[in-house]
Amino acid sequence: IGLNKEIQNAEFGIASLFSSLGKTDMTTALSAARDQIKGLRADAAAGVGEMKDYTQGFQLILGPSASAGATRDRIRALNRLALAGGFALRGQEGMRLAPMDIVQMLGEGSSTETQIGNQALQNIGVGKKKFNAMSQSDRFEALMKGFGTFKAAADAMGQTWDARSSTFVDNVKNMV
């Protein structure tokens, strides 16, 4: 039926990114991607949104975050926190925007267009000028810390009806 198609597409998409970023063969990259998919499933089960939100966010921020020297697990952690922060600030739209803010902020820096990321930085007292003067790896750490201020919200959101119903949908997809 193809209900599990998005998981398979995400596995191969992430494996392709791992292969190109890490200069590894596709078999090794696919194994690493499957490990991350397991983690993303757990993140989706504990948070708001569906699995596709977590895989799409991860795929989007992977390249810039890896360039900043972040490990795959730290990238997944930032993704989880950013999706929770985005949802807390702007609902479903925020979940889509937060990973885009991370990409822009790691590359070009903070701007008036990165509103969700700017709020995360404001939560830890870091302004645009200070953030933009940081190295890429320091920017990643600042984003981790800033989006980390949404951890309590992320934990609470995991108990909502929206979170539980999206987890149910993901589990049905995994059965087929």
CSV table of C-alpha atoms in Angstrom, one decimal:
chain,number,residue,atom,x,y,z
A,1,ILE,CA,0.0,0.0,0.0
A,2,GLY,CA,2.9,2.3,0.5
A,3,LEU,CA,2.0,3.6,3.9
A,4,ASN,CA,5.6,3.0,5.1
A,5,LYS,CA,7.0,4.7,2.0
A,6,GLU,CA,8.0,7.9,3.8
A,7,ILE,CA,10.2,6.0,6.2
A,8,GLN,CA,12.0,4.1,3.4
A,9,ASN,CA,12.4,7.4,1.5
A,10,ALA,CA,13.8,9.1,4.6
A,11,GLU,CA,16.2,6.2,5.2
A,12,PHE,CA,17.6,6.4,1.7
A,13,GLY,CA,17.6,10.2,1.7
A,14,ILE,CA,19.5,10.3,5.0
A,15,ALA,CA,21.9,7.6,3.8
A,16,SER,CA,22.6,9.6,0.7
A,17,LEU,CA,23.4,12.6,2.8
A,18,PHE,CA,25.6,10.6,5.2
A,19,SER,CA,27.4,9.0,2.2
A,20,SER,CA,28.1,12.4,0.6
A,21,LEU,CA,29.0,14.2,3.8
A,22,GLY,CA,31.1,11.4,5.3
A,23,LYS,CA,32.6,10.0,2.0
A,24,THR,CA,31.4,6.5,3.0
A,25,ASP,CA,29.9,3.8,1.0
A,26,MET,CA,26.2,3.5,0.7
A,27,THR,CA,25.9,0.3,2.7
A,28,THR,CA,27.6,1.9,5.7
A,29,ALA,CA,25.6,5.0,5.3
A,30,LEU,CA,22.3,3.1,5.1
A,31,SER,CA,23.2,1.3,8.4
A,32,ALA,CA,23.9,4.7,10.1
A,33,ALA,CA,20.7,6.1,8.6
A,34,ARG,CA,18.6,3.3,10.0
A,35,ASP,CA,20.1,3.9,13.5
A,36,GLN,CA,19.1,7.6,13.2
A,37,ILE,CA,15.6,6.6,12.0
A,38,LYS,CA,15.2,4.6,15.2
A,39,GLY,CA,16.1,7.7,17.2
A,40,LEU,CA,13.8,9.9,15.1
A,41,ARG,CA,11.0,7.5,15.7
A,42,ALA,CA,11.5,7.8,19.5
A,43,ASP,CA,11.7,11.6,19.2
A,44,ALA,CA,8.4,11.6,17.2
A,45,ALA,CA,6.7,9.3,19.7
A,46,ALA,CA,7.7,11.6,22.6
A,47,GLY,CA,7.0,14.9,20.9
A,48,VAL,CA,4.4,16.6,18.7
A,49,GLY,CA,4.1,16.1,15.0
A,50,GLU,CA,4.5,13.0,12.9
A,51,MET,CA,7.6,11.1,11.9
A,52,LYS,CA,7.8,12.9,8.6
A,53,ASP,CA,8.3,16.2,10.5
A,54,TYR,CA,11.3,14.8,12.3
A,55,THR,CA,12.9,13.2,9.3
A,56,GLN,CA,12.4,16.3,7.1
A,57,GLY,CA,13.8,18.5,9.8
A,58,PHE,CA,16.8,16.2,10.3
A,59,GLN,CA,17.5,16.0,6.6
A,60,LEU,CA,17.3,19.8,6.3
A,61,ILE,CA,19.7,20.7,9.1
A,62,LEU,CA,22.1,17.7,8.6
A,63,GLY,CA,24.5,19.3,6.2
A,64,PRO,CA,25.0,22.7,7.9
A,65,SER,CA,25.1,21.1,11.3
A,66,ALA,CA,27.7,18.6,10.2
A,67,SER,CA,29.8,21.4,8.7
A,68,ALA,CA,29.7,23.0,12.2
A,69,GLY,CA,31.3,19.8,13.6
A,70,ALA,CA,28.1,18.4,15.2
A,71,THR,CA,27.7,14.7,15.6
A,72,ARG,CA,24.6,12.9,14.2
A,73,ASP,CA,23.1,12.5,17.7
A,74,ARG,CA,23.6,16.1,18.5
A,75,ILE,CA,22.0,17.1,15.2
A,76,ARG,CA,19.1,14.9,16.0
A,77,ALA,CA,18.8,16.5,19.5
A,78,LEU,CA,18.8,20.0,18.0
A,79,ASN,CA,16.1,18.9,15.5
A,80,ARG,CA,13.9,17.6,18.3
A,81,LEU,CA,14.3,20.7,20.4
A,82,ALA,CA,13.8,23.0,17.4
A,83,LEU,CA,10.6,21.3,16.4
A,84,ALA,CA,9.3,21.6,19.9
A,85,GLY,CA,10.3,25.3,20.0
A,86,GLY,CA,8.8,26.0,16.6
A,87,PHE,CA,5.5,24.3,17.6
A,88,ALA,CA,5.4,26.2,20.9
A,89,LEU,CA,5.8,29.5,19.1
A,90,ARG,CA,3.8,29.0,15.9
A,91,GLY,CA,2.2,25.6,15.9
A,92,GLN,CA,2.6,23.4,12.8
A,93,GLU,CA,4.0,26.3,10.8
A,94,GLY,CA,6.7,26.8,13.4
A,95,MET,CA,7.7,23.1,13.1
A,96,ARG,CA,8.4,23.7,9.4
A,97,LEU,CA,10.1,27.0,9.9
A,98,ALA,CA,12.5,26.1,12.8
A,99,PRO,CA,14.8,23.8,10.8
A,100,MET,CA,14.9,26.4,8.0
A,101,ASP,CA,16.0,29.0,10.6
A,102,ILE,CA,18.8,26.7,11.7
A,103,VAL,CA,20.0,26.3,8.2
A,104,GLN,CA,20.0,30.0,7.6
A,105,MET,CA,21.5,30.8,11.0
A,106,LEU,CA,24.4,28.4,10.7
A,107,GLY,CA,25.2,29.7,7.2
A,108,GLU,CA,24.4,33.3,6.9
A,109,GLY,CA,23.6,34.2,10.6
A,110,SER,CA,20.7,35.6,12.4
A,111,SER,CA,18.4,38.0,10.6
A,112,THR,CA,14.9,39.5,10.9
A,113,GLU,CA,13.7,36.4,8.9
A,114,THR,CA,14.9,33.8,11.5
A,115,GLN,CA,12.2,34.7,14.1
A,116,ILE,CA,12.0,31.3,15.8
A,117,GLY,CA,15.8,30.9,16.0
A,118,ASN,CA,16.0,34.5,17.3
A,119,GLN,CA,13.5,33.8,20.0
A,120,ALA,CA,15.6,30.7,21.1
A,121,LEU,CA,18.7,33.0,21.2
A,122,GLN,CA,16.8,35.7,23.1
A,123,ASN,CA,15.9,33.0,25.7
A,124,ILE,CA,19.6,32.7,26.5
A,125,GLY,CA,20.5,36.4,26.2
A,126,VAL,CA,22.4,36.2,22.8
A,127,GLY,CA,21.6,38.9,20.3
A,128,LYS,CA,22.0,38.9,16.6
A,129,LYS,CA,25.3,40.8,16.5
A,130,LYS,CA,26.9,38.5,19.1
A,131,PHE,CA,25.6,35.4,17.3
A,132,ASN,CA,26.7,36.5,13.9
A,133,ALA,CA,30.2,37.1,15.2
A,134,MET,CA,30.5,33.4,16.4
A,135,SER,CA,32.2,30.6,14.5
A,136,GLN,CA,29.9,28.0,12.9
A,137,SER,CA,30.5,25.5,15.7
A,138,ASP,CA,29.8,28.1,18.4
A,139,ARG,CA,26.6,29.0,16.5
A,140,PHE,CA,25.5,25.4,16.7
A,141,GLU,CA,26.1,25.3,20.4
A,142,ALA,CA,24.2,28.5,21.0
A,143,LEU,CA,21.3,27.1,19.0
A,144,MET,CA,21.4,23.9,21.1
A,145,LYS,CA,21.4,26.0,24.3
A,146,GLY,CA,18.7,28.3,23.0
A,147,PHE,CA,16.4,25.7,21.7
A,148,GLY,CA,17.1,23.7,24.9
A,149,THR,CA,15.1,26.3,26.7
A,150,PHE,CA,12.0,24.7,25.1
A,151,LYS,CA,12.8,21.2,26.6
A,152,ALA,CA,10.1,21.5,29.3
A,153,ALA,CA,7.6,22.5,26.6
A,154,ALA,CA,8.7,19.6,24.4
A,155,ASP,CA,8.2,17.2,27.3
A,156,ALA,CA,4.8,18.6,28.1
A,157,MET,CA,3.8,18.6,24.4
A,158,GLY,CA,4.6,14.9,24.2
A,159,GLN,CA,1.6,14.3,26.5
A,160,THR,CA,-0.9,16.2,24.4
A,161,TRP,CA,-3.7,14.6,22.3
A,162,ASP,CA,-1.9,15.9,19.1
A,163,ALA,CA,1.3,14.1,20.1
A,164,ARG,CA,-0.4,10.9,21.0
A,165,SER,CA,-2.6,10.9,17.9
A,166,SER,CA,0.4,11.5,15.6
A,167,THR,CA,2.3,8.7,17.3
A,168,PHE,CA,-0.7,6.4,16.7
A,169,VAL,CA,-0.7,7.4,13.0
A,170,ASP,CA,3.1,6.7,12.8
A,171,ASN,CA,2.6,3.3,14.5
A,172,VAL,CA,-0.2,2.3,12.0
A,173,LYS,CA,2.2,3.2,9.2
A,174,ASN,CA,4.9,0.9,10.7
A,175,MET,CA,2.5,-2.1,10.8
A,176,VAL,CA,1.8,-2.0,7.1
